[in-house]
Amino acid sequence: MILGLAVNFFSNDWPIFELHHFNQFHLTSELVLFVFLSALVFESALSLDARALIKNLAPILMMAIVGMLISVALVGFGLSWSLGLPLIIALLFASLISATDPVAVIALFKELGVSKRLSVLVEGESLMNDATAIVLFNILMMLMLEGHFSSANGFDAAWQFLRFFLGGIAVGVASGIFVSELLVRLYHGNQGIPVVLSLVLAYFRFIIAEHELHVSGVMSVLSAAI
């Protein structure tokens, strides 16, 4: 905030601070996904206890997938009924707002010293429900563009959901094993190699998963980091 006020104050006198230079910058959804989201997911997944996460994987997946679907259904049908919105539009909006961000909650957990299992459940669920929300949003967008909903494209949507989700996990596990072997061969006491290579390959696997294989990039990064 202080930096912003300072730039605004000096922009009238010093050309270097003129704000019109920022007019060429456009924050797009692709920029958020490929530059910010993949790095954030990778860092968050690395900080998790992998053994504790795997041990509690069943309840985490239950909350991240089933819980997310229930939340989207309740919010979507509620909005459609109360506001008269088309159901597909209401569900699309519900998928946008149903993902959780537990940053403040995790900080409070650390301050209060709650059990490690509870922290793992909340953090793990928050990471995986991001992937669920993105996949669900894309599927609902596809159904909306088709203009109609039937049992046939309903089954297709369910299949696409499983393919996106499980395909992302498969890509992440395979690339994670490959990167681990690569790091073992390249690491010769240089601390910078694992950091740089891991970060670069986090972006690489996200792009490959999303653009080339059309599966969940978030799940690929998450499963590889774990």
Short mmCIF file of C-alpha atoms in Angstrom, two decimals:
data_model
loop_
_atom_site.label_atom_id
_atom_site.label_comp_id
_atom_site.label_asym_id
_atom_site.label_seq_id
_atom_site.Cartn_x
_atom_site.Cartn_y
_atom_site.Cartn_z
CA MET A 1 0.00 0.00 0.00
CA ILE A 2 2.82 2.39 0.91
CA LEU A 3 4.61 1.61 -2.36
CA GLY A 4 1.43 2.29 -4.33
CA LEU A 5 0.90 5.63 -2.61
CA ALA A 6 4.53 6.60 -3.26
CA VAL A 7 4.29 5.75 -6.97
CA ASN A 8 1.08 7.74 -7.28
CA PHE A 9 2.67 10.73 -5.50
CA PHE A 10 5.78 10.86 -7.67
CA SER A 11 4.08 9.98 -10.97
CA ASN A 12 3.27 13.62 -11.72
CA ASP A 13 6.88 14.81 -11.38
CA TRP A 14 9.04 11.87 -12.41
CA PRO A 15 8.33 10.28 -15.82
CA ILE A 16 9.80 6.99 -14.71
CA PHE A 17 6.84 6.58 -12.37
CA GLU A 18 4.17 7.33 -14.99
CA LEU A 19 1.42 4.77 -14.58
CA HIS A 20 0.53 4.54 -18.27
CA HIS A 21 3.46 2.12 -18.68
CA PHE A 22 1.29 -0.48 -16.95
CA ASN A 23 -1.55 -0.13 -19.46
CA GLN A 24 0.04 -2.76 -21.67
CA PHE A 25 -0.12 -5.36 -18.91
CA HIS A 26 -3.18 -7.61 -18.98
CA LEU A 27 -3.83 -10.14 -16.25
CA THR A 28 -5.40 -13.08 -18.07
CA SER A 29 -6.70 -16.40 -16.80
CA GLU A 30 -3.86 -18.18 -18.61
CA LEU A 31 -1.31 -16.04 -16.77
CA VAL A 32 -2.88 -16.85 -13.41
CA LEU A 33 -3.05 -20.57 -14.16
CA PHE A 34 0.37 -21.13 -15.68
CA VAL A 35 2.49 -18.59 -13.79
CA PHE A 36 0.94 -18.29 -10.36
CA LEU A 37 -1.23 -21.32 -9.66
CA SER A 38 1.27 -24.02 -10.59
CA ALA A 39 3.99 -22.47 -8.42
CA LEU A 40 1.63 -21.96 -5.48
CA VAL A 41 0.31 -25.53 -5.64
CA PHE A 42 3.82 -26.94 -5.98
CA GLU A 43 5.12 -25.00 -2.98
CA SER A 44 2.11 -25.88 -0.83
CA ALA A 45 2.33 -29.57 -1.72
CA LEU A 46 6.05 -29.68 -0.93
CA SER A 47 5.38 -28.33 2.55
CA LEU A 48 2.89 -31.10 3.32
CA ASP A 49 3.84 -34.29 5.12
CA ALA A 50 3.50 -36.82 2.29
CA ARG A 51 3.08 -39.81 4.60
CA ALA A 52 0.39 -38.09 6.65
CA LEU A 53 -1.36 -37.00 3.45
CA ILE A 54 -1.38 -40.51 2.00
CA LYS A 55 -2.54 -41.94 5.32
CA ASN A 56 -5.51 -39.55 5.32
CA LEU A 57 -6.09 -39.66 1.57
CA ALA A 58 -9.56 -41.23 1.77
CA PRO A 59 -11.20 -38.48 3.88
CA ILE A 60 -9.32 -35.79 1.94
CA LEU A 61 -10.62 -37.08 -1.39
CA MET A 62 -14.09 -37.47 0.09
CA MET A 63 -14.15 -33.82 1.11
CA ALA A 64 -12.36 -32.51 -1.98
CA ILE A 65 -14.48 -34.37 -4.54
CA VAL A 66 -17.76 -35.49 -2.98
CA GLY A 67 -17.94 -32.49 -0.67
CA MET A 68 -17.21 -30.12 -3.55
CA LEU A 69 -19.88 -31.73 -5.75
CA ILE A 70 -22.44 -31.50 -2.94
CA SER A 71 -21.53 -27.85 -2.33
CA VAL A 72 -21.82 -26.99 -6.02
CA ALA A 73 -25.15 -28.79 -6.28
CA LEU A 74 -26.62 -27.08 -3.22
CA VAL A 75 -25.45 -23.61 -4.22
CA GLY A 76 -26.34 -24.09 -7.88
CA PHE A 77 -29.84 -25.44 -7.31
CA GLY A 78 -30.41 -22.85 -4.60
CA LEU A 79 -29.45 -19.97 -6.88
CA SER A 80 -31.48 -21.38 -9.74
CA TRP A 81 -34.56 -21.75 -7.54
CA SER A 82 -34.27 -18.44 -5.71
CA LEU A 83 -33.10 -16.15 -8.52
CA GLY A 84 -34.60 -17.92 -11.51
CA LEU A 85 -31.23 -18.41 -13.19
CA PRO A 86 -30.73 -21.16 -15.75
CA LEU A 87 -29.48 -24.20 -13.86
CA ILE A 88 -26.27 -24.55 -15.86
CA ILE A 89 -25.37 -20.89 -15.20
CA ALA A 90 -26.07 -21.30 -11.49
CA LEU A 91 -23.94 -24.45 -11.31
CA LEU A 92 -21.15 -22.73 -13.22
CA PHE A 93 -21.14 -19.89 -10.70
CA ALA A 94 -21.29 -22.35 -7.81
CA SER A 95 -18.19 -24.14 -9.09
CA LEU A 96 -16.35 -20.81 -9.06
CA ILE A 97 -17.06 -19.99 -5.43
CA SER A 98 -16.98 -23.43 -3.81
CA ALA A 99 -13.19 -23.85 -3.65
CA THR A 100 -11.75 -22.97 -0.24
CA ASP A 101 -8.58 -21.10 0.71
CA PRO A 102 -7.54 -22.02 4.26
CA VAL A 103 -4.54 -19.69 4.65
CA ALA A 104 -6.00 -17.86 7.63
CA VAL A 105 -7.31 -21.10 9.13
CA ILE A 106 -3.92 -22.83 8.86
CA ALA A 107 -2.21 -19.85 10.48
CA LEU A 108 -4.75 -20.05 13.31
CA PHE A 109 -4.16 -23.80 13.62
CA LYS A 110 -0.42 -23.22 14.05
CA GLU A 111 -1.07 -20.56 16.66
CA LEU A 112 -3.46 -22.76 18.62
CA GLY A 113 -1.37 -25.91 18.23
CA VAL A 114 -4.14 -28.15 16.88
CA SER A 115 -3.46 -31.74 15.90
CA LYS A 116 -1.29 -32.41 12.89
CA ARG A 117 -3.95 -34.63 11.33
CA LEU A 118 -6.48 -31.80 11.29
CA SER A 119 -3.99 -29.48 9.59
CA VAL A 120 -3.18 -32.14 6.99
CA LEU A 121 -6.87 -32.72 6.31
CA VAL A 122 -7.58 -29.03 5.79
CA GLU A 123 -4.48 -28.31 3.69
CA GLY A 124 -4.82 -31.46 1.60
CA GLU A 125 -8.49 -30.84 0.94
CA SER A 126 -7.88 -27.23 -0.04
CA LEU A 127 -5.25 -28.24 -2.59
CA MET A 128 -7.33 -30.99 -4.15
CA ASN A 129 -10.56 -29.04 -4.26
CA ASP A 130 -8.81 -26.45 -6.44
CA ALA A 131 -8.29 -29.18 -9.02
CA THR A 132 -11.86 -30.39 -8.58
CA ALA A 133 -13.24 -26.88 -9.04
CA ILE A 134 -11.22 -26.25 -12.21
CA VAL A 135 -12.18 -29.58 -13.77
CA LEU A 136 -15.83 -29.13 -12.81
CA PHE A 137 -15.90 -25.59 -14.18
CA ASN A 138 -14.46 -26.73 -17.52
CA ILE A 139 -17.00 -29.54 -17.80
CA LEU A 140 -19.92 -27.27 -16.95
CA MET A 141 -18.66 -24.71 -19.44
CA MET A 142 -18.56 -27.43 -22.10
CA LEU A 143 -22.14 -28.45 -21.29
CA MET A 144 -23.29 -24.83 -21.40
CA LEU A 145 -21.72 -24.29 -24.81
CA GLU A 146 -23.44 -27.43 -26.11
CA GLY A 147 -26.73 -25.82 -25.16
CA HIS A 148 -28.49 -28.88 -23.78
CA PHE A 149 -28.11 -31.55 -21.13
CA SER A 150 -29.04 -35.20 -21.51
CA SER A 151 -28.14 -38.51 -19.91
CA ALA A 152 -25.65 -39.12 -22.72
CA ASN A 153 -23.60 -36.00 -22.14
CA GLY A 154 -24.12 -36.48 -18.40
CA PHE A 155 -22.24 -39.78 -18.57
CA ASP A 156 -19.68 -38.11 -20.81
CA ALA A 157 -19.23 -35.35 -18.23
CA ALA A 158 -18.67 -37.93 -15.48
CA TRP A 159 -16.10 -39.72 -17.64
CA GLN A 160 -14.35 -36.45 -18.45
CA PHE A 161 -14.19 -35.61 -14.76
CA LEU A 162 -12.54 -38.93 -13.92
CA ARG A 163 -10.20 -38.66 -16.89
CA PHE A 164 -9.12 -35.14 -15.98
CA PHE A 165 -8.62 -35.95 -12.31
CA LEU A 166 -7.02 -39.39 -12.52
CA GLY A 167 -5.08 -38.48 -15.65
CA GLY A 168 -3.51 -35.56 -13.83
CA ILE A 169 -2.48 -37.84 -10.98
CA ALA A 170 -0.93 -40.32 -13.43
CA VAL A 171 1.05 -37.58 -15.18
CA GLY A 172 2.24 -36.22 -11.85
CA VAL A 173 3.34 -39.58 -10.48
CA ALA A 174 5.16 -40.54 -13.67
CA SER A 175 6.92 -37.18 -13.99
CA GLY A 176 7.71 -37.15 -10.26
CA ILE A 177 9.49 -40.50 -10.51
CA PHE A 178 11.37 -39.30 -13.58
CA VAL A 179 12.46 -36.06 -11.91
CA SER A 180 13.55 -37.91 -8.77
CA GLU A 181 15.79 -40.20 -10.80
CA LEU A 182 17.11 -37.21 -12.75
CA LEU A 183 17.96 -35.33 -9.58
CA VAL A 184 19.79 -38.33 -8.17
CA ARG A 185 21.99 -38.46 -11.27
CA LEU A 186 22.57 -34.70 -11.55
CA TYR A 187 22.97 -33.80 -7.89
CA HIS A 188 26.64 -33.52 -6.94
CA GLY A 189 26.48 -31.31 -3.87
CA ASN A 190 25.14 -28.30 -5.77
CA GLN A 191 22.15 -27.08 -3.76
CA GLY A 192 20.84 -24.95 -6.61
CA ILE A 193 20.25 -27.78 -9.08
CA PRO A 194 17.35 -29.49 -7.24
CA VAL A 195 15.60 -26.18 -6.57
CA VAL A 196 15.84 -24.81 -10.10
CA LEU A 197 15.11 -28.10 -11.83
CA SER A 198 12.12 -28.86 -9.60
CA LEU A 199 10.60 -25.43 -10.21
CA VAL A 200 11.15 -25.52 -13.96
CA LEU A 201 9.69 -29.00 -14.26
CA ALA A 202 6.69 -27.98 -12.13
CA TYR A 203 5.75 -25.48 -14.84
CA PHE A 204 6.65 -27.94 -17.58
CA ARG A 205 4.44 -30.75 -16.28
CA PHE A 206 1.57 -28.31 -15.73
CA ILE A 207 1.73 -27.16 -19.35
CA ILE A 208 2.09 -30.71 -20.68
CA ALA A 209 -0.86 -31.93 -18.61
CA GLU A 210 -3.18 -29.03 -19.46
CA HIS A 211 -2.31 -28.34 -23.10
CA GLU A 212 -0.97 -31.57 -24.53
CA LEU A 213 -2.71 -34.33 -22.57
CA HIS A 214 -5.81 -32.33 -21.54
CA VAL A 215 -5.83 -33.56 -17.96
CA SER A 216 -5.67 -31.68 -14.66
CA GLY A 217 -2.47 -29.66 -14.41
CA VAL A 218 -3.13 -28.92 -10.74
CA MET A 219 -3.36 -32.61 -9.87
CA SER A 220 -0.22 -33.37 -11.89
CA VAL A 221 1.78 -30.74 -9.99
CA LEU A 222 0.26 -31.77 -6.67
CA SER A 223 0.88 -35.50 -7.06
CA ALA A 224 4.41 -34.93 -8.37
CA ALA A 225 5.33 -32.71 -5.43
CA ILE A 226 4.01 -35.26 -2.95
#
